[in-house]
Tab-separated table of C-alpha atoms in Angstrom:
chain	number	residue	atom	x	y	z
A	1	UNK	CA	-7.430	24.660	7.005
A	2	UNK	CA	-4.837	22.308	8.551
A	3	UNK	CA	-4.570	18.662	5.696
A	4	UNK	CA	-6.638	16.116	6.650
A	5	UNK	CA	-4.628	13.471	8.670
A	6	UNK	CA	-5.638	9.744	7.078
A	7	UNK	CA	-3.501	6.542	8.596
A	8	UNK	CA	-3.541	3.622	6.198
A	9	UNK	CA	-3.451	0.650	8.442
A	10	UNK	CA	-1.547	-2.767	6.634
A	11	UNK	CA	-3.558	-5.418	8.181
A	12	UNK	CA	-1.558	-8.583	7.335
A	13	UNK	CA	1.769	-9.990	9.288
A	14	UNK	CA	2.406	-12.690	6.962
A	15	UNK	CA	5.742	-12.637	5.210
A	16	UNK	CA	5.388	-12.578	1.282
A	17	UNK	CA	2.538	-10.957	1.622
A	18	UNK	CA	0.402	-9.811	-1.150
A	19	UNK	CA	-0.632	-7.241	1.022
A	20	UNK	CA	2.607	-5.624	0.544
A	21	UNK	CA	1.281	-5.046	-3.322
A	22	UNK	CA	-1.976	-4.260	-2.678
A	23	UNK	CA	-0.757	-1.900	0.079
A	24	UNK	CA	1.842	-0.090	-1.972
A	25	UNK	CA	-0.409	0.108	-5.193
A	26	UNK	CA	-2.986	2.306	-2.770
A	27	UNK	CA	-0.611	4.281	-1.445
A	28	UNK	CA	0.619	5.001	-4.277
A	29	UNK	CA	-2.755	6.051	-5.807
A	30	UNK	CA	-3.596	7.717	-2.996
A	31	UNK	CA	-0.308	10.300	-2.935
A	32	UNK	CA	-1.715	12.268	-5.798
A	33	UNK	CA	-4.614	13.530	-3.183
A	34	UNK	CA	-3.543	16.860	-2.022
A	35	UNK	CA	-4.923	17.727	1.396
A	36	UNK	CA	-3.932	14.597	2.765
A	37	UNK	CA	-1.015	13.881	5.568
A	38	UNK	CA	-1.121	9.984	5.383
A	39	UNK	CA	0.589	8.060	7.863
A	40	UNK	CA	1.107	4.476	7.413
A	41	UNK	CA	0.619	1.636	10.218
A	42	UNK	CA	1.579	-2.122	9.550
A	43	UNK	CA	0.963	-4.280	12.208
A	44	UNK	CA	3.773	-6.311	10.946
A	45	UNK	CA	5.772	-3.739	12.793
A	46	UNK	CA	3.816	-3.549	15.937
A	47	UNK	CA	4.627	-5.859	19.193
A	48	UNK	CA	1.108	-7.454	19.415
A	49	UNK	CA	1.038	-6.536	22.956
A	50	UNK	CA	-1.161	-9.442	25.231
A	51	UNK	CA	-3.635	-9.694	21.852
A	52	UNK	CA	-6.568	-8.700	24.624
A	53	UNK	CA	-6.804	-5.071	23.646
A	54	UNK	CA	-3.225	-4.249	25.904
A	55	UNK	CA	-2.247	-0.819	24.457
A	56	UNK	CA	0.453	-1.502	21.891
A	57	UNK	CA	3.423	1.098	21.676
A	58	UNK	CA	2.709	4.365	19.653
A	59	UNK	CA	-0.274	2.784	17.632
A	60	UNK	CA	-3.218	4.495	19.693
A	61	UNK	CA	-1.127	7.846	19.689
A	62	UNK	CA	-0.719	7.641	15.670
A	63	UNK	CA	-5.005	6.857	15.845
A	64	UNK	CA	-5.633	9.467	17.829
A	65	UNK	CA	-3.905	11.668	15.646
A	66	UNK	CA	-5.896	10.669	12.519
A	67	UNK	CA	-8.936	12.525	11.197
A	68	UNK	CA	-9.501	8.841	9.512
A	69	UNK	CA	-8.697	5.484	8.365
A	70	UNK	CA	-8.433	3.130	5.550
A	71	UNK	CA	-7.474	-0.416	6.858
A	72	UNK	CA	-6.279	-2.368	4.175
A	73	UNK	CA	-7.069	-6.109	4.745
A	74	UNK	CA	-6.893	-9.984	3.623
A	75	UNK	CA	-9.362	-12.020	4.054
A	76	UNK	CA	-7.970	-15.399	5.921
A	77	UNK	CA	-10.349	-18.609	6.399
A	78	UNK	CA	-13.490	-16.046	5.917
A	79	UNK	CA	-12.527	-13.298	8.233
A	80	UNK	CA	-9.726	-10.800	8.664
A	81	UNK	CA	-6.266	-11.444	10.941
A	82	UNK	CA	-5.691	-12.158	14.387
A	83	UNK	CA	-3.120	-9.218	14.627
A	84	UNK	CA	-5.217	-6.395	12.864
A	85	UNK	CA	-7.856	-7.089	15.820
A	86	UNK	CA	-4.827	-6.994	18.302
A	87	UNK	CA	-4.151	-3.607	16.987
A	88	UNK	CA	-7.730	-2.314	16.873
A	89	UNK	CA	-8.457	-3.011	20.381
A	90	UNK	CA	-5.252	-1.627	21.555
A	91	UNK	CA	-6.948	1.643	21.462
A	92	UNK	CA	-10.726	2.372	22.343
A	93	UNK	CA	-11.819	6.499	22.352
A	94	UNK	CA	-8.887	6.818	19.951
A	95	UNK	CA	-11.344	6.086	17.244
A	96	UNK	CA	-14.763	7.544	17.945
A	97	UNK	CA	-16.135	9.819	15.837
A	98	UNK	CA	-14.085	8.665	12.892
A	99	UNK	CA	-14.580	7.832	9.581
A	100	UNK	CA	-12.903	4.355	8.595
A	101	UNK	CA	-12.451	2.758	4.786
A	102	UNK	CA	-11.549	-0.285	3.123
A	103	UNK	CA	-9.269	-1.974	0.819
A	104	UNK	CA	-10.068	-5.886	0.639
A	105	UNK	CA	-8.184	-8.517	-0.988
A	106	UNK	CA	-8.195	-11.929	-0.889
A	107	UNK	CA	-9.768	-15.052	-3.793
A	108	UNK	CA	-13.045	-15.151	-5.100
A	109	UNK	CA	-14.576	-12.694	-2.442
A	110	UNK	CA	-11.811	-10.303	-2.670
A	111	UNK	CA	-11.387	-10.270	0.624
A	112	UNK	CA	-15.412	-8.409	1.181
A	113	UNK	CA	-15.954	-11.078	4.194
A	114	UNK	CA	-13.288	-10.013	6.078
A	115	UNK	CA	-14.669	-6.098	5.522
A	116	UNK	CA	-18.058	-7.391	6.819
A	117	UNK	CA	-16.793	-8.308	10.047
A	118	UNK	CA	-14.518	-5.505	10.568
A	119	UNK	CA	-17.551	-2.963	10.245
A	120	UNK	CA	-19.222	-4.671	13.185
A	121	UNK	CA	-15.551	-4.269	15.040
A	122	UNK	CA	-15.690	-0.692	14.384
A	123	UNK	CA	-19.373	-0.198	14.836
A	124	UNK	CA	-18.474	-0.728	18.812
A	125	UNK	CA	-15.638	1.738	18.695
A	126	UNK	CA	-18.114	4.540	17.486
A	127	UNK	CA	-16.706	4.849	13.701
A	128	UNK	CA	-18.511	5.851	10.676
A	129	UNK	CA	-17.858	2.955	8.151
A	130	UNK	CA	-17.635	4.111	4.529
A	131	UNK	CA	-20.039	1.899	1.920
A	132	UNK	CA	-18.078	2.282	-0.471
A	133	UNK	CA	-14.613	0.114	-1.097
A	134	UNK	CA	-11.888	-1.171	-2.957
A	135	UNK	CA	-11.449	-4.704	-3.502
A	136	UNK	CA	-9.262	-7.510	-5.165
A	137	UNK	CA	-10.756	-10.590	-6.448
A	138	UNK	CA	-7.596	-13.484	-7.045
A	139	UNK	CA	-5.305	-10.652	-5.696
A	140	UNK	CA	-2.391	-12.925	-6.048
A	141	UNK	CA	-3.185	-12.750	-9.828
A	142	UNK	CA	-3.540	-8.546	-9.963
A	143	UNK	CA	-0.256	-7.631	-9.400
A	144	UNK	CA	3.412	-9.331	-10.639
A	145	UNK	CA	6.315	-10.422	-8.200
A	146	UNK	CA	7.651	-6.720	-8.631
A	147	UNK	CA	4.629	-5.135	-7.796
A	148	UNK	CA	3.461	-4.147	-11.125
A	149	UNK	CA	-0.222	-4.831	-11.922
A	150	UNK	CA	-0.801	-7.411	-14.416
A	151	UNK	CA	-4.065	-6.014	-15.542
A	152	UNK	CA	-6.020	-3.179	-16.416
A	153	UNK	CA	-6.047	-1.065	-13.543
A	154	UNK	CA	-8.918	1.592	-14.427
A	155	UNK	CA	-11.580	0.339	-12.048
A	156	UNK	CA	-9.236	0.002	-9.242
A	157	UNK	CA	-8.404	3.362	-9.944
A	158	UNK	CA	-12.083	4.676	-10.022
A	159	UNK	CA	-13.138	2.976	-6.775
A	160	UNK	CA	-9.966	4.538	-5.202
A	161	UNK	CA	-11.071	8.049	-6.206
A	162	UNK	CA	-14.700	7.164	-4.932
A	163	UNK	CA	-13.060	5.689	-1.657
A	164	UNK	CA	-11.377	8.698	-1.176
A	165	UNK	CA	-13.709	11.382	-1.905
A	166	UNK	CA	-16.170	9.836	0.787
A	167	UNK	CA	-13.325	9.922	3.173
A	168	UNK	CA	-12.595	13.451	3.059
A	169	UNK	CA	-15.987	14.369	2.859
A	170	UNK	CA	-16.887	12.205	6.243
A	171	UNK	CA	-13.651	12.853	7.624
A	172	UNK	CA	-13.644	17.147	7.010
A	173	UNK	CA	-17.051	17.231	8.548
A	174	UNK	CA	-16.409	14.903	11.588
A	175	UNK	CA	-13.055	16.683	12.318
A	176	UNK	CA	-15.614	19.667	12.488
A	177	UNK	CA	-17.859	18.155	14.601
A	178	UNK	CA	-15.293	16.707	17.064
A	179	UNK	CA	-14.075	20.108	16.921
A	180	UNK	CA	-17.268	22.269	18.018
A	181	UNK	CA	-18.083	19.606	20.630
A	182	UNK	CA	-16.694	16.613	22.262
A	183	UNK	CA	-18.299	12.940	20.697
A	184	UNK	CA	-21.231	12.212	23.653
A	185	UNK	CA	-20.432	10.602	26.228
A	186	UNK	CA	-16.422	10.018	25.033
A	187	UNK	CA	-15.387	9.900	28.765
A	188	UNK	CA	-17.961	6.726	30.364
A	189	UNK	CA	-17.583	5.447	26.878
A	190	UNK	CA	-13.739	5.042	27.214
A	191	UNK	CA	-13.645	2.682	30.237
């Protein structure tokens, strides 16, 4: 059976971002998975379009072509950024039927808020939300200006496998499902 097809979407556009870290520290975990093709999305790179759910360039193509998602997100003033939702709702059936995960960051919440709202986001575009995720209390304090972590990584590391376990599992059998039969109603759900 063809590798699962996962795209890891960067959710912040600030520069000096700690996402950066966080970002690279899950990739980085998450290339020792074989049986996963992962393609990475930062919407640092994408034009935001209009912001009013415009398609942006190549984005819906790359979510079409996943099997699933981990978004990987701050948390800004209690929610997540204005230019992850930009690139959400450039695509609509793109996503149904689709498992997507989370990697939070942020201060004392670790950025959990932010995942909150972005489950009732993706709720509307017909995902399957994964329970379980992967979250950074103080992030700025985790990892060193060269991207090292400056702590004791093993939990991280645990919730990563758990993370990613659940979204092969949800991923495998929706890619199944999607397969056997089209997601109801895909075509008056679309519009």
């Amino acid at each position: 059976m063809d590798n699962l097809r996962i795209a890891v979407i960067l959710g912040a556009n600030r520069n000096g971002r700690t996402g950066t870290l966080v970002g690279n520290w899950f990739l980085e975990q998450v290339g020792g998975h074989s049986g996963l093709d992962v393609d990475v999305l930062d919407v640092a790179d994408l034009d935001p379009g209009d912001g009013h759910g415009a398609p942006v360039a190549d984005f819906g193509s790359r979510v079409a072509a996943a099997d699933g998602f981990v978004v990987v997100t701050p948390e800004y003033n209690h929610g997540y950024p204005g230019p992850l939702k930009s690139a959400i709702d450039s695509a609509r059936r793109e996503w149904f039927g689709k498992p997507v995960g989370f990697v939070s960051y942020g201060g004392r919440s670790g950025g959990l808020r932010a995942v909150e709202q972005l489950r009732a986001v993706f709720s509307e575009l017909h995902t399957t939300t994964l329970r379980d995720t992967v979250s950074f209390h103080d992030a700025h304090t985790v990892f060193g200006p060269d991207g090292v972590p400056a702590q004791d990584m093993s939990e991280a590391r645990l919730a990563v496998r758990v993370l990613v376990e659940q979204l092969e599992w949800w991923a495998l059998a929706l890619r199944e499902a999607r397969e056997r039969r089209p997601y109801p109603g895909i075509e008056s759900l679309a519009r």
